[in-house]
Amino acid sequence: MNGQLSEIPLAELLREIADEKLSGALRLARARVKAAVYAQEGALVFASVNLRAHRLTECLRRWHAIDEDLLAAIVTDAMPDREVGASLLATGACTQPELEHWQSRQAKESLHPLLLWTDGEWHFEPRARWAEDSQLTIRLAPLLMESARRLPAHFVASRLRDEEMIAPVAAGDPDGLELLPAEAFMLSRIVSPLRVHDLILIGGLPKEQARQFIYALSLGGLLRRTNGKGRLASATPGAAAIIATNDQPATEQPARAQIEVARTAIEGTVAPAADATANIPFEIDALLTRVCASTHYELLGVETDAAPAEIKGAYYALAKRFHPDRFRRAVEDATRARIEQAFGKIAQAYEILKSDKDRAAYDLRLSAQASAPAPNAKGPARDTSNAAFNALSPQEQAGELFQQGLAASKIGNHISAIKFFDEAARLAPAEARYHAYYGRALAHGERTRHRAETELRTAIHLDERNAAYHVMLAELYQTLKQFHRAASELERALALDPQSTAARVMLERMKERK
């Protein structure tokens, strides 16, 4: 059985394998990249890619899982993964549970970029099996949901039509899934089979966002798409009985009561669901904390270079979550007044950032603040006696300093940017992006480039799946004329995110210069 990923993406194929409890190997091909995903009775048991960055030896080096000298003494780069594992066990460098943990992590990291492929070929072999005896633990649902959130909106729209029927999963097991608030709300709205169009109506979110949430919930196994039979199951021996059991006829029209819920949800008169109201105090605290942000960008939760569409999407998501109407029946008048005032700040931030003219003026003001001379050589340019700043938590102070560092970098003031990013990284050492941008700023100075690599490596260690950090490190290596190391980092970036334009363009330019 074979097909194109543009017609059926990997995430949907894996969801079908899990639902129908199929066994076999799903082989993928895209240009020179080949991959294989193995399943046993619906459970994901391994995934491999023919890229060096995803070999077990490279993974162990990247994770600093084993002392590098010890690893070099035991294995070679030419060893296949199976021999690497056997050698590690034979020499006592690791235990069987440790090896299985590393193999599970390797498989998950291999899957992340594959799940974002929107083109390429797939081929399913139901009789193929993974040769190892190890019992790996790979939770599929979180991987599929994460990929659904990251896939392009236009691709998701092509996969989920308005007339398609969606049904709740009886006694669905969330498997410890961490749902976004909007996903949890959307899930609470469906109690019987509905068309996608009607479910979007009930949710009350912008169509593009709602469709993405529905798609994520279906891939996570929390909603079931009832239209049509699976491609893999229909071609697998013995699967007919499973299909007959799972594909019960769905009601073509939603219940009258649910349509009424849809109408009232749009008008804002329906009471929130029980599981949504349970978190009202938490949501109020989150709102009041958010409005302490130092910039409009922080308030909306976007970067300073965010596109207008991203700013608009962020505002609509916040409006859905924090609009005062949502809390009007659950709080007292005094609290409601605070909520209205806080949400007014969010609306004001959006009004400024959605206008090109107002946003430019606001950015100029931020830049002026960031380029102000430092009071002394030890700290960044800010008034440390400012009561409002000192009242913030270390995390919030770090966020403010990071934003000022971005503003300084934007106008080329790298000296100030270094000071801001340095202090942000000190206040929040576990925040990967602070180290990444600190390293990038250090790379501009000839005397500070040796420190830049350390900071960028720290960022990669903290957030191993962020392709952008590998691109930043590649830029540093290119500046240092270490082109082989730069190319290796770009290949790692593309392995993590095949759609990374920056990595692809930079790698192509390097190849042209050879």
XYZ file of C-alpha atoms in Angstrom:
514
model
C 0.000 0.000 0.000
C 1.470 3.384 -0.956
C 0.539 7.005 -1.524
C 1.536 10.659 -1.279
C 1.963 12.579 1.987
C 0.312 15.575 0.343
C -2.865 13.468 0.196
C -2.522 11.671 3.557
C 0.125 13.057 5.958
C 2.122 10.882 8.325
C 0.162 11.981 11.407
C -3.114 10.688 9.938
C -1.488 7.421 8.904
C -0.138 6.892 12.419
C -3.513 7.739 13.945
C -5.109 5.059 11.764
C -2.433 2.549 12.761
C -3.164 3.261 16.433
C -6.958 3.161 16.058
C -6.992 -0.052 14.037
C -4.177 -1.659 16.080
C -2.142 -2.433 12.970
C 1.389 -3.817 12.791
C 4.022 -3.161 10.163
C 6.471 -0.596 8.818
C 5.577 2.737 7.276
C 8.397 3.779 4.942
C 8.755 7.417 3.879
C 10.801 9.098 1.159
C 11.354 12.765 0.404
C 14.208 13.702 -1.924
C 17.276 11.967 -0.443
C 15.781 11.513 3.008
C 14.448 8.049 3.833
C 12.665 7.077 7.032
C 10.861 4.126 8.574
C 8.287 4.029 11.370
C 7.524 0.669 13.004
C 4.326 -0.292 14.828
C 3.194 -3.371 16.730
C -0.549 -3.833 17.300
C -1.095 -0.094 17.064
C 1.756 0.888 19.389
C 4.658 2.892 18.009
C 7.876 0.929 18.635
C 10.583 2.785 16.688
C 11.376 5.374 14.019
C 14.597 5.904 12.084
C 15.898 8.409 9.526
C 18.919 8.144 7.239
C 20.336 11.457 8.465
C 23.524 11.585 10.505
C 21.997 13.943 13.075
C 19.513 11.218 14.041
C 22.002 8.374 14.458
C 22.244 7.050 18.004
C 25.912 8.024 18.328
C 25.196 11.620 17.270
C 22.215 11.791 19.609
C 24.290 10.609 22.580
C 26.899 13.264 21.827
C 24.277 15.979 21.485
C 22.581 14.996 24.737
C 25.899 14.604 26.600
C 24.470 11.274 27.751
C 27.865 9.533 27.910
C 31.322 10.966 28.441
C 32.619 11.811 24.961
C 35.990 10.114 25.478
C 34.294 6.951 26.731
C 31.890 6.987 23.791
C 34.749 7.402 21.315
C 36.550 4.432 22.858
C 33.510 2.163 22.498
C 31.893 3.039 19.162
C 32.771 4.490 15.769
C 30.758 6.764 13.498
C 30.466 3.957 10.948
C 28.660 1.627 13.364
C 24.945 1.070 12.733
C 22.677 1.881 15.661
C 22.106 -1.778 16.529
C 25.844 -2.372 16.983
C 26.186 0.861 18.962
C 23.555 -0.323 21.426
C 25.107 -3.781 21.720
C 28.574 -2.301 22.323
C 27.305 0.058 25.009
C 25.653 -2.837 26.837
C 28.614 -5.193 26.419
C 31.080 -2.681 27.894
C 28.799 -1.709 30.759
C 28.555 1.891 29.551
C 24.802 1.776 30.124
C 22.031 -0.484 31.348
C 19.214 -1.944 29.251
C 16.633 0.546 30.653
C 18.997 3.446 29.897
C 19.501 2.230 26.328
C 15.752 1.867 25.811
C 15.216 5.383 27.176
C 17.765 6.758 24.698
C 16.261 4.789 21.818
C 12.793 6.122 22.673
C 14.124 9.658 22.721
C 15.962 9.069 19.447
C 12.763 7.802 17.834
C 10.734 10.773 19.053
C 13.319 13.272 17.810
C 13.355 11.500 14.449
C 9.563 11.739 14.232
C 9.277 15.466 14.952
C 10.394 16.665 11.482
C 8.718 13.751 9.679
C 5.325 14.708 11.093
C 5.653 18.139 9.470
C 6.229 16.796 5.953
C 3.472 17.890 3.600
C 4.958 16.180 0.558
C 6.839 12.995 -0.168
C 5.896 9.336 -0.598
C 4.805 6.656 1.853
C 4.653 2.875 1.609
C 3.110 0.544 4.199
C 4.449 -2.990 4.699
C 2.124 -4.896 7.085
C 4.465 -7.882 7.403
C 7.591 -5.909 8.332
C 8.718 -5.906 11.975
C 11.339 -4.067 14.007
C 14.130 -6.550 14.686
C 15.073 -5.421 18.208
C 13.691 -7.063 21.355
C 13.659 -3.802 23.346
C 10.334 -2.586 24.688
C 10.300 1.149 23.999
C 7.854 3.635 25.475
C 6.776 6.140 22.836
C 3.549 8.019 23.522
C 2.060 8.744 20.126
C -0.826 11.101 20.931
C 1.286 14.026 22.248
C 3.540 13.842 19.178
C 0.580 13.906 16.798
C -1.130 16.801 18.582
C 2.048 18.864 18.624
C 2.529 18.336 14.892
C -1.078 19.370 14.204
C -0.498 22.659 16.012
C 2.575 23.362 13.866
C 1.297 22.350 10.428
C 0.450 25.214 8.038
C -3.148 26.393 8.411
C -3.852 26.036 4.684
C -2.733 22.398 4.786
C -4.961 21.664 7.792
C -7.873 23.302 5.953
C -7.295 20.959 3.018
C -7.437 17.974 5.383
C -10.589 18.935 7.312
C -13.594 19.957 5.197
C -16.675 21.744 6.522
C -19.021 18.839 5.718
C -16.889 16.154 7.367
C -18.449 14.498 10.423
C -16.678 14.593 13.788
C -17.732 12.415 16.730
C -16.690 12.313 20.381
C -14.722 9.270 21.478
C -16.646 7.260 24.066
C -14.771 7.287 27.372
C -11.802 8.788 25.591
C -8.537 8.452 27.492
C -6.569 11.714 27.238
C -3.388 9.750 28.082
C -2.059 12.660 30.118
C -2.346 15.029 27.165
C -1.771 18.689 27.928
C -4.517 20.486 26.022
C -4.485 24.163 25.195
C -7.351 26.030 26.904
C -9.092 26.526 23.560
C -8.697 22.816 22.721
C -10.224 21.811 26.053
C -13.110 24.217 25.470
C -13.667 22.895 21.939
C -13.654 19.308 23.217
C -16.271 20.172 25.848
C -18.637 21.503 23.161
C -19.219 18.222 21.319
C -21.493 15.545 22.801
C -22.788 13.920 19.596
C -21.623 13.658 15.960
C -21.337 17.059 14.272
C -20.177 18.504 11.002
C -16.911 20.428 11.212
C -18.812 23.569 10.211
C -21.209 23.214 13.153
C -18.441 22.499 15.638
C -16.634 25.651 14.515
C -19.879 27.553 15.026
C -20.195 26.222 18.566
C -16.592 27.043 19.432
C -16.945 30.683 18.466
C -13.254 30.942 17.503
C -11.864 32.220 14.190
C -12.351 29.460 11.610
C -8.655 28.939 10.964
C -7.830 28.473 14.644
C -10.878 26.319 15.355
C -10.062 23.991 12.460
C -6.510 23.571 13.749
C -7.795 22.714 17.240
C -10.275 20.157 15.861
C -7.556 18.582 13.736
C -5.236 18.350 16.754
C -7.954 16.747 18.902
C -8.709 14.181 16.213
C -5.043 13.244 15.850
C -4.777 13.021 19.626
C -7.537 10.412 19.593
C -10.009 12.611 21.505
C -12.317 13.123 18.510
C -13.099 10.660 15.705
C -13.469 11.522 12.045
C -16.329 9.314 10.835
C -16.197 9.881 7.073
C -14.736 7.065 5.014
C -12.565 4.045 5.791
C -8.862 4.056 6.470
C -6.429 3.526 3.641
C -4.131 1.196 5.589
C -6.726 -0.904 7.392
C -8.627 -1.664 4.191
C -5.459 -3.122 2.676
C -4.379 -5.074 5.769
C -5.409 -8.741 6.138
C -7.890 -9.278 8.935
C -8.729 -5.607 9.266
C -12.246 -5.803 7.833
C -13.754 -6.856 11.149
C -12.058 -3.968 12.924
C -13.393 -1.481 10.396
C -16.888 -2.893 10.653
C -16.787 -2.486 14.421
C -15.384 1.042 14.478
C -17.299 2.646 11.617
C -20.830 2.870 12.968
C -23.197 5.136 11.019
C -23.112 8.725 12.266
C -26.028 11.070 12.440
C -25.853 13.380 9.464
C -27.503 16.280 11.245
C -26.559 17.491 14.733
C -29.219 17.527 17.422
C -31.513 20.568 17.561
C -30.343 21.355 21.086
C -26.726 21.481 19.999
C -27.509 23.908 17.197
C -29.180 26.134 19.770
C -26.012 25.949 21.845
C -24.065 27.039 18.767
C -26.281 30.065 18.238
C -26.190 31.174 21.855
C -22.420 30.634 22.024
C -21.946 33.121 19.233
C -24.164 35.619 21.022
C -22.192 35.112 24.240
C -25.217 34.132 26.338
C -24.411 30.490 27.005
C -22.922 29.635 30.388
C -19.379 28.211 30.276
C -19.003 24.453 30.530
C -18.413 22.954 33.962
C -14.816 22.045 33.263
C -14.162 25.563 31.968
C -15.661 27.374 34.977
C -13.606 25.252 37.335
C -10.531 27.237 36.274
C -12.052 30.718 36.518
C -9.871 31.846 39.494
C -6.765 30.608 37.685
C -7.765 32.410 34.493
C -8.366 35.677 36.364
C -4.935 35.434 37.991
C -3.398 34.713 34.589
C -5.074 37.801 33.117
C -4.021 40.133 35.937
C -0.469 38.779 35.769
C -0.297 39.176 31.993
C -1.128 42.883 32.070
C 2.001 43.489 34.157
C 3.991 42.956 30.945
C 6.333 45.806 30.115
C 5.563 46.050 26.390
C 2.567 45.627 24.129
C 4.354 42.723 22.441
C 4.745 40.907 25.750
C 1.135 41.656 26.592
C -0.064 39.933 23.415
C 2.569 37.206 23.701
C 4.281 37.846 20.344
C 7.804 38.738 19.264
C 8.697 42.278 18.233
C 9.012 41.190 14.593
C 5.653 39.383 14.540
C 3.615 39.638 11.325
C 0.257 41.487 11.423
C -1.612 38.195 11.015
C 0.216 36.725 14.014
C -0.634 39.771 16.140
C -4.265 39.542 15.087
C -4.400 35.831 15.872
C -2.820 36.377 19.287
C -5.338 39.086 20.143
C -8.335 36.989 19.101
C -7.050 34.064 21.160
C -6.679 36.335 24.200
C -10.098 37.866 23.585
C -11.652 34.419 23.545
C -9.870 33.482 26.742
C -10.104 36.703 28.748
C -13.105 38.658 27.470
C -15.016 40.109 30.477
C -18.281 38.498 29.304
C -16.810 35.101 30.089
C -16.512 35.965 33.794
C -19.603 38.107 34.330
C -21.633 35.404 36.100
C -18.772 34.017 38.156
C -17.286 37.072 39.898
C -18.313 40.030 42.026
C -18.642 43.567 40.681
C -15.264 44.707 42.044
C -13.427 41.809 40.415
C -15.335 42.292 37.175
C -14.179 45.930 37.084
C -10.549 44.814 37.430
C -11.059 42.286 34.645
C -12.543 44.919 32.341
C -9.672 47.294 33.069
C -7.093 44.564 32.442
C -8.698 43.443 29.193
C -8.841 47.090 28.122
C -5.037 47.135 28.210
C -4.928 44.103 25.914
C -7.334 45.802 23.507
C -5.270 49.005 23.612
C -2.079 47.073 22.831
C -3.770 45.465 19.832
C -5.116 48.795 18.566
C -1.583 50.207 18.535
C 0.160 47.192 17.020
C -2.415 46.563 14.287
C -1.792 50.033 12.828
C 1.446 50.278 10.837
C 1.845 53.950 11.720
C 1.145 53.553 15.436
C 3.308 50.453 15.648
C 6.251 52.217 14.008
C 5.984 55.075 16.497
C 5.764 52.619 19.387
C 8.806 50.660 18.142
C 10.752 53.908 17.881
C 9.938 54.696 21.495
C 11.086 51.236 22.601
C 14.305 51.644 20.630
C 14.995 54.991 22.265
C 14.557 53.443 25.692
C 16.845 50.552 24.819
C 19.624 52.793 23.473
C 19.717 55.044 26.534
C 23.240 55.139 28.067
C 23.922 52.733 30.887
C 24.327 54.275 34.365
C 27.462 52.202 34.963
C 29.548 49.565 33.285
C 28.149 46.706 35.313
C 24.509 46.712 34.415
C 22.146 47.389 31.524
C 20.484 50.706 30.858
C 17.569 50.774 33.243
C 16.647 52.514 36.475
C 17.102 49.820 39.124
C 15.388 52.018 41.673
C 12.172 51.886 39.669
C 9.630 50.479 42.117
C 7.498 48.886 39.391
C 10.472 46.990 37.969
C 11.716 45.861 41.377
C 8.238 44.603 42.250
C 8.360 42.128 39.361
C 9.395 38.511 39.828
C 12.815 37.465 38.448
C 11.076 35.787 35.492
C 9.149 38.969 34.682
C 12.278 41.110 35.045
C 14.085 38.753 32.687
C 11.253 39.088 30.171
C 11.446 42.879 30.284
C 15.220 42.871 29.855
C 14.940 40.420 26.964
C 12.485 42.690 25.145
C 14.832 45.640 25.633
C 17.653 43.525 24.266
C 15.604 42.746 21.151
C 14.883 46.437 20.665
C 18.572 47.290 21.018
C 19.552 44.576 18.520
C 16.975 45.848 16.052
C 18.739 49.220 15.790
C 22.229 47.686 15.808
C 23.143 48.624 19.385
C 24.819 45.295 20.129
C 26.703 46.513 23.207
C 23.454 47.383 24.990
C 21.832 44.219 23.658
C 24.612 42.095 25.173
C 24.031 43.678 28.590
C 20.273 43.166 28.440
C 20.477 39.567 27.234
C 23.230 38.766 29.747
C 21.142 39.860 32.706
C 18.014 38.186 31.315
C 19.905 34.878 31.049
C 21.215 35.284 34.599
C 17.732 35.924 35.997
C 16.148 33.040 34.061
C 18.946 30.542 33.298
C 16.505 27.851 32.138
C 15.052 30.024 29.339
C 16.708 28.821 26.125
C 15.931 31.855 23.955
C 17.687 34.228 26.381
C 20.926 32.272 25.954
C 20.406 32.008 22.187
C 19.975 35.733 21.627
C 22.766 36.495 24.096
C 25.046 34.263 22.056
C 23.918 35.865 18.819
C 24.687 39.333 20.211
C 28.107 38.171 21.443
C 28.877 36.888 17.939
C 28.972 40.475 16.657
C 32.111 41.238 18.695
C 35.456 39.762 17.681
C 36.556 39.514 21.321
C 33.311 37.919 22.514
C 32.758 35.258 19.859
C 34.343 32.525 21.970
C 31.614 33.127 24.570
C 28.950 33.146 21.859
C 29.397 29.436 21.127
C 28.960 28.560 24.808
C 25.682 30.474 25.059
C 24.309 29.034 21.814
C 25.242 25.505 22.895
C 23.449 26.144 26.183
C 20.319 27.223 24.295
C 20.410 24.069 22.168
C 20.851 21.931 25.269
C 17.803 23.574 26.889
C 15.611 23.368 23.770
C 16.907 20.555 21.603
C 14.130 20.709 19.012
C 14.528 24.385 18.084
C 16.007 24.530 14.600
C 16.547 28.311 14.801
C 19.239 27.893 17.445
C 21.209 25.556 15.177
C 20.981 28.201 12.435
C 22.325 30.832 14.852
C 25.248 28.550 15.720
C 25.857 27.930 12.017
C 26.018 31.698 11.454
C 28.690 31.932 14.144
C 30.731 29.100 12.620
C 30.453 30.720 9.202
C 31.774 33.989 10.650
C 34.680 32.020 12.147
C 35.221 30.374 8.718
C 34.487 26.942 10.189
C 32.355 25.966 7.219
C 32.210 22.219 7.874
C 30.807 22.778 11.365
C 28.396 25.375 9.983
C 27.097 22.895 7.403
C 26.618 20.242 10.098
C 24.503 22.613 12.182
C 22.396 23.550 9.158
C 21.775 19.876 8.400
C 20.656 19.389 12.000
C 18.344 22.387 11.654
C 16.762 20.935 8.512
C 16.398 17.557 10.190
C 14.422 19.258 12.949
C 12.466 21.572 10.650
C 12.554 20.688 6.937
C 10.652 23.918 6.195
C 13.366 26.179 7.662
C 13.982 28.640 4.846
C 16.922 30.266 6.644
C 18.764 26.954 7.016
C 18.058 25.843 3.451
C 19.136 29.146 1.850
C 22.281 29.380 3.961
C 23.281 25.786 3.170
C 22.694 26.294 -0.565
C 24.857 29.424 -0.562
C 27.644 27.576 1.202
C 27.515 24.796 -1.391
C 27.646 27.353 -4.231
C 30.847 28.860 -2.827
C 32.676 25.519 -2.844
